[in-house]
PDB file of C-alpha atoms in Angstrom:
ATOM      1  CA  UNK A   5       0.517  20.658  -7.677  1.00  0.00           C
ATOM      2  CA  UNK A   6      -0.090  16.887  -7.605  1.00  0.00           C
ATOM      3  CA  UNK A   7       0.912  13.735  -9.488  1.00  0.00           C
ATOM      4  CA  UNK A   8       4.430  14.483 -10.650  1.00  0.00           C
ATOM      5  CA  UNK A   9       5.549  12.656 -13.812  1.00  0.00           C
ATOM      6  CA  UNK A  10       8.520  12.651 -16.163  1.00  0.00           C
ATOM      7  CA  UNK A  11       8.108  12.999 -19.907  1.00  0.00           C
ATOM      8  CA  UNK A  12       9.149  10.014 -22.001  1.00  0.00           C
ATOM      9  CA  UNK A  13       8.424  10.975 -25.608  1.00  0.00           C
ATOM     10  CA  UNK A  14      10.317   7.928 -26.950  1.00  0.00           C
ATOM     11  CA  UNK A  15       8.476   5.377 -24.782  1.00  0.00           C
ATOM     12  CA  UNK A  16       6.639   2.670 -26.717  1.00  0.00           C
ATOM     13  CA  UNK A  17       3.201   3.063 -25.128  1.00  0.00           C
ATOM     14  CA  UNK A  18       1.874   6.625 -25.258  1.00  0.00           C
ATOM     15  CA  UNK A  19      -1.489   8.065 -24.191  1.00  0.00           C
ATOM     16  CA  UNK A  20      -4.146   7.646 -26.871  1.00  0.00           C
ATOM     17  CA  UNK A  21      -6.512  10.443 -27.783  1.00  0.00           C
ATOM     18  CA  UNK A  22     -10.137   9.963 -26.727  1.00  0.00           C
ATOM     19  CA  UNK A  23      -9.286   7.477 -23.960  1.00  0.00           C
ATOM     20  CA  UNK A  24     -11.931   6.903 -21.290  1.00  0.00           C
ATOM     21  CA  UNK A  25     -10.851   5.644 -17.857  1.00  0.00           C
ATOM     22  CA  UNK A  26     -12.848   4.765 -14.763  1.00  0.00           C
ATOM     23  CA  UNK A  27     -10.660   4.559 -11.671  1.00  0.00           C
ATOM     24  CA  UNK A  28     -12.002   2.387  -8.849  1.00  0.00           C
ATOM     25  CA  UNK A  29     -10.641   3.622  -5.500  1.00  0.00           C
ATOM     26  CA  UNK A  30     -11.357   1.611  -2.355  1.00  0.00           C
ATOM     27  CA  UNK A  31      -8.205   2.243  -0.337  1.00  0.00           C
ATOM     28  CA  UNK A  32      -8.265   4.791   2.447  1.00  0.00           C
ATOM     29  CA  UNK A  33      -5.319   6.423   4.111  1.00  0.00           C
ATOM     30  CA  UNK A  34      -4.276   8.403   7.132  1.00  0.00           C
ATOM     31  CA  UNK A  35      -6.940  10.994   7.997  1.00  0.00           C
ATOM     32  CA  UNK A  36      -4.440  13.865   7.935  1.00  0.00           C
ATOM     33  CA  UNK A  37      -2.900  12.967   4.533  1.00  0.00           C
ATOM     34  CA  UNK A  38      -4.012  13.179   0.911  1.00  0.00           C
ATOM     35  CA  UNK A  39      -5.423   9.845  -0.249  1.00  0.00           C
ATOM     36  CA  UNK A  40      -2.558   8.366  -2.289  1.00  0.00           C
ATOM     37  CA  UNK A  41      -4.859   6.817  -4.885  1.00  0.00           C
ATOM     38  CA  UNK A  42      -6.460  10.200  -5.590  1.00  0.00           C
ATOM     39  CA  UNK A  43      -2.998  11.639  -6.165  1.00  0.00           C
ATOM     40  CA  UNK A  44      -2.338   8.802  -8.645  1.00  0.00           C
ATOM     41  CA  UNK A  45      -5.331  10.050 -10.620  1.00  0.00           C
ATOM     42  CA  UNK A  46      -3.512  13.397 -10.840  1.00  0.00           C
ATOM     43  CA  UNK A  47      -0.577  11.456 -12.294  1.00  0.00           C
ATOM     44  CA  UNK A  48      -2.894  10.003 -14.970  1.00  0.00           C
ATOM     45  CA  UNK A  49      -4.041  13.514 -15.895  1.00  0.00           C
ATOM     46  CA  UNK A  50      -0.440  14.735 -16.037  1.00  0.00           C
ATOM     47  CA  UNK A  51       0.670  11.777 -18.163  1.00  0.00           C
ATOM     48  CA  UNK A  52      -2.129  12.374 -20.647  1.00  0.00           C
ATOM     49  CA  UNK A  53      -1.450  16.109 -20.657  1.00  0.00           C
ATOM     50  CA  UNK A  54       2.335  16.146 -20.668  1.00  0.00           C
ATOM     51  CA  UNK A  55       3.756  13.036 -22.249  1.00  0.00           C
ATOM     52  CA  UNK A  56       6.056  15.096 -24.453  1.00  0.00           C
ATOM     53  CA  UNK A  57       3.510  15.536 -27.211  1.00  0.00           C
ATOM     54  CA  UNK A  58       0.368  17.508 -27.891  1.00  0.00           C
ATOM     55  CA  UNK A  59      -2.016  16.912 -24.928  1.00  0.00           C
ATOM     56  CA  UNK A  60      -4.204  13.853 -25.405  1.00  0.00           C
ATOM     57  CA  UNK A  61      -7.941  14.009 -25.011  1.00  0.00           C
ATOM     58  CA  UNK A  62      -8.953  11.815 -22.041  1.00  0.00           C
ATOM     59  CA  UNK A  63     -12.076  11.355 -19.943  1.00  0.00           C
ATOM     60  CA  UNK A  64     -11.523  10.185 -16.378  1.00  0.00           C
ATOM     61  CA  UNK A  65     -14.156   9.224 -13.826  1.00  0.00           C
ATOM     62  CA  UNK A  66     -13.296   8.217 -10.255  1.00  0.00           C
ATOM     63  CA  UNK A  67     -15.497   6.025  -8.070  1.00  0.00           C
ATOM     64  CA  UNK A  68     -14.829   6.221  -4.321  1.00  0.00           C
ATOM     65  CA  UNK A  69     -16.093   3.463  -2.030  1.00  0.00           C
ATOM     66  CA  UNK A  70     -14.939   1.159   0.736  1.00  0.00           C
ATOM     67  CA  UNK A  71     -12.259   2.783   2.876  1.00  0.00           C
ATOM     68  CA  UNK A  72     -11.893   5.655   0.356  1.00  0.00           C
ATOM     69  CA  UNK A  73     -15.505   6.774   0.840  1.00  0.00           C
ATOM     70  CA  UNK A  74     -14.936   9.440   3.474  1.00  0.00           C
ATOM     71  CA  UNK A  75     -12.354  11.238   1.304  1.00  0.00           C
ATOM     72  CA  UNK A  76     -15.458  12.677  -0.418  1.00  0.00           C
ATOM     73  CA  UNK A  77     -16.636  14.553   2.694  1.00  0.00           C
ATOM     74  CA  UNK A  78     -16.618  18.344   2.953  1.00  0.00           C
ATOM     75  CA  UNK A  79     -14.263  19.879   5.522  1.00  0.00           C
ATOM     76  CA  UNK A  80     -16.900  20.238   8.256  1.00  0.00           C
ATOM     77  CA  UNK A  81     -18.041  16.608   8.075  1.00  0.00           C
ATOM     78  CA  UNK A  82     -14.473  15.333   7.699  1.00  0.00           C
ATOM     79  CA  UNK A  83     -13.393  17.243  10.798  1.00  0.00           C
ATOM     80  CA  UNK A  84     -16.337  15.761  12.700  1.00  0.00           C
ATOM     81  CA  UNK A  85     -15.424  12.219  11.567  1.00  0.00           C
ATOM     82  CA  UNK A  86     -11.650  12.402  12.107  1.00  0.00           C
ATOM     83  CA  UNK A  87     -10.901  15.343  14.405  1.00  0.00           C
ATOM     84  CA  UNK A  88      -8.518  16.982  11.905  1.00  0.00           C
ATOM     85  CA  UNK A  89      -8.755  20.571  10.673  1.00  0.00           C
ATOM     86  CA  UNK A  90      -9.751  19.796   7.065  1.00  0.00           C
ATOM     87  CA  UNK A  91     -10.069  17.077   4.430  1.00  0.00           C
ATOM     88  CA  UNK A  92      -6.555  16.841   2.929  1.00  0.00           C
ATOM     89  CA  UNK A  93      -7.851  15.300  -0.329  1.00  0.00           C
ATOM     90  CA  UNK A  94     -10.181  18.159  -1.297  1.00  0.00           C
ATOM     91  CA  UNK A  95      -7.546  20.447  -2.833  1.00  0.00           C
ATOM     92  CA  UNK A  96      -6.407  17.678  -5.185  1.00  0.00           C
ATOM     93  CA  UNK A  97     -10.011  16.696  -5.968  1.00  0.00           C
ATOM     94  CA  UNK A  98     -10.798  20.339  -6.763  1.00  0.00           C
ATOM     95  CA  UNK A  99      -7.860  20.635  -9.152  1.00  0.00           C
ATOM     96  CA  UNK A 100      -8.796  17.355 -10.812  1.00  0.00           C
ATOM     97  CA  UNK A 101     -12.383  18.567 -11.263  1.00  0.00           C
ATOM     98  CA  UNK A 102     -11.033  21.706 -12.975  1.00  0.00           C
ATOM     99  CA  UNK A 103      -9.134  19.354 -15.304  1.00  0.00           C
ATOM    100  CA  UNK A 104     -12.414  17.589 -16.150  1.00  0.00           C
ATOM    101  CA  UNK A 105     -12.188  14.533 -13.880  1.00  0.00           C
ATOM    102  CA  UNK A 106     -15.565  13.444 -12.506  1.00  0.00           C
ATOM    103  CA  UNK A 107     -15.863  12.043  -8.978  1.00  0.00           C
ATOM    104  CA  UNK A 108     -18.583   9.741  -7.672  1.00  0.00           C
ATOM    105  CA  UNK A 109     -18.944   8.399  -4.145  1.00  0.00           C
ATOM    106  CA  UNK A 110     -20.928   5.271  -3.349  1.00  0.00           C
ATOM    107  CA  UNK A 111     -24.072   6.286  -1.476  1.00  0.00           C
ATOM    108  CA  UNK A 112     -24.286   2.863   0.161  1.00  0.00           C
ATOM    109  CA  UNK A 113     -20.741   3.100   1.557  1.00  0.00           C
ATOM    110  CA  UNK A 114     -21.272   6.727   2.536  1.00  0.00           C
ATOM    111  CA  UNK A 115     -24.294   5.946   4.704  1.00  0.00           C
ATOM    112  CA  UNK A 116     -22.677   2.746   5.996  1.00  0.00           C
ATOM    113  CA  UNK A 117     -19.635   4.691   7.206  1.00  0.00           C
ATOM    114  CA  UNK A 118     -21.683   7.326   9.002  1.00  0.00           C
ATOM    115  CA  UNK A 119     -21.726  10.032   6.336  1.00  0.00           C
ATOM    116  CA  UNK A 120     -24.692  11.735   4.706  1.00  0.00           C
ATOM    117  CA  UNK A 121     -25.210  12.894   1.109  1.00  0.00           C
ATOM    118  CA  UNK A 122     -25.450  16.534   2.252  1.00  0.00           C
ATOM    119  CA  UNK A 123     -21.956  16.205   3.790  1.00  0.00           C
ATOM    120  CA  UNK A 124     -20.250  15.382   0.490  1.00  0.00           C
ATOM    121  CA  UNK A 125     -17.945  18.019  -1.026  1.00  0.00           C
ATOM    122  CA  UNK A 126     -19.322  20.017  -3.953  1.00  0.00           C
ATOM    123  CA  UNK A 127     -16.815  18.476  -6.386  1.00  0.00           C
ATOM    124  CA  UNK A 128     -18.152  14.933  -5.769  1.00  0.00           C
ATOM    125  CA  UNK A 129     -21.487  13.439  -6.870  1.00  0.00           C
ATOM    126  CA  UNK A 130     -23.305  10.874  -4.756  1.00  0.00           C
ATOM    127  CA  UNK A 131     -24.106   7.724  -6.742  1.00  0.00           C
ATOM    128  CA  UNK A 132     -26.641   5.151  -5.623  1.00  0.00           C
ATOM    129  CA  UNK A 133     -23.788   2.638  -5.421  1.00  0.00           C
ATOM    130  CA  UNK A 134     -20.247   2.019  -6.617  1.00  0.00           C
ATOM    131  CA  UNK A 135     -21.445  -1.126  -8.384  1.00  0.00           C
ATOM    132  CA  UNK A 136     -23.953   0.878 -10.416  1.00  0.00           C
ATOM    133  CA  UNK A 137     -21.401   3.562 -11.283  1.00  0.00           C
ATOM    134  CA  UNK A 138     -18.745   1.067 -12.352  1.00  0.00           C
ATOM    135  CA  UNK A 139     -21.213  -0.922 -14.465  1.00  0.00           C
ATOM    136  CA  UNK A 140     -22.660   2.198 -16.110  1.00  0.00           C
ATOM    137  CA  UNK A 141     -19.286   3.750 -16.889  1.00  0.00           C
ATOM    138  CA  UNK A 142     -17.904   0.518 -18.333  1.00  0.00           C
ATOM    139  CA  UNK A 143     -21.044   0.150 -20.455  1.00  0.00           C
ATOM    140  CA  UNK A 144     -20.306   3.692 -21.687  1.00  0.00           C
ATOM    141  CA  UNK A 145     -16.866   2.581 -22.908  1.00  0.00           C
ATOM    142  CA  UNK A 146     -14.658   3.480 -19.942  1.00  0.00           C
ATOM    143  CA  UNK A 147     -11.682   1.180 -19.314  1.00  0.00           C
ATOM    144  CA  UNK A 148     -11.684  -0.143 -15.745  1.00  0.00           C
ATOM    145  CA  UNK A 149      -8.618   0.656 -13.627  1.00  0.00           C
ATOM    146  CA  UNK A 150      -8.654  -0.747 -10.076  1.00  0.00           C
ATOM    147  CA  UNK A 151      -6.514   1.278  -7.702  1.00  0.00           C
ATOM    148  CA  UNK A 152      -5.208  -1.432  -5.420  1.00  0.00           C
ATOM    149  CA  UNK A 153      -2.586   0.655  -3.587  1.00  0.00           C
TER     150      UNK A 153
END
């Protein structure tokens, strides 16, 4: 349902099997809209899974911090923070988790922005910090992709 792509089987650069990506998301959005950077992660999954060839094997981890931190909250906590009915990013996060994408939220940013670890959605893990997550994942061979928009 998210991250629409077009197939380009003749394009020069194609997804490589066994790729490992860590996506660094710091940008927030409007409280009543899906975080655009999270939807871009869905595009990555769709590109790797539907580039006109046999699906490529890819590992994707997402690290949420900065203004993106509160996109990790469950519906109850999100409603309390923003006064909206639900967290609009959770459906996309749930579908990405089913596709194997791992989500981590910075515990330092979470606490700093008024959230608590017990308020984080089930599909997201609380990390001690974004810095630690990014360093660990890169040391494990993940290519770093900053999501600047």
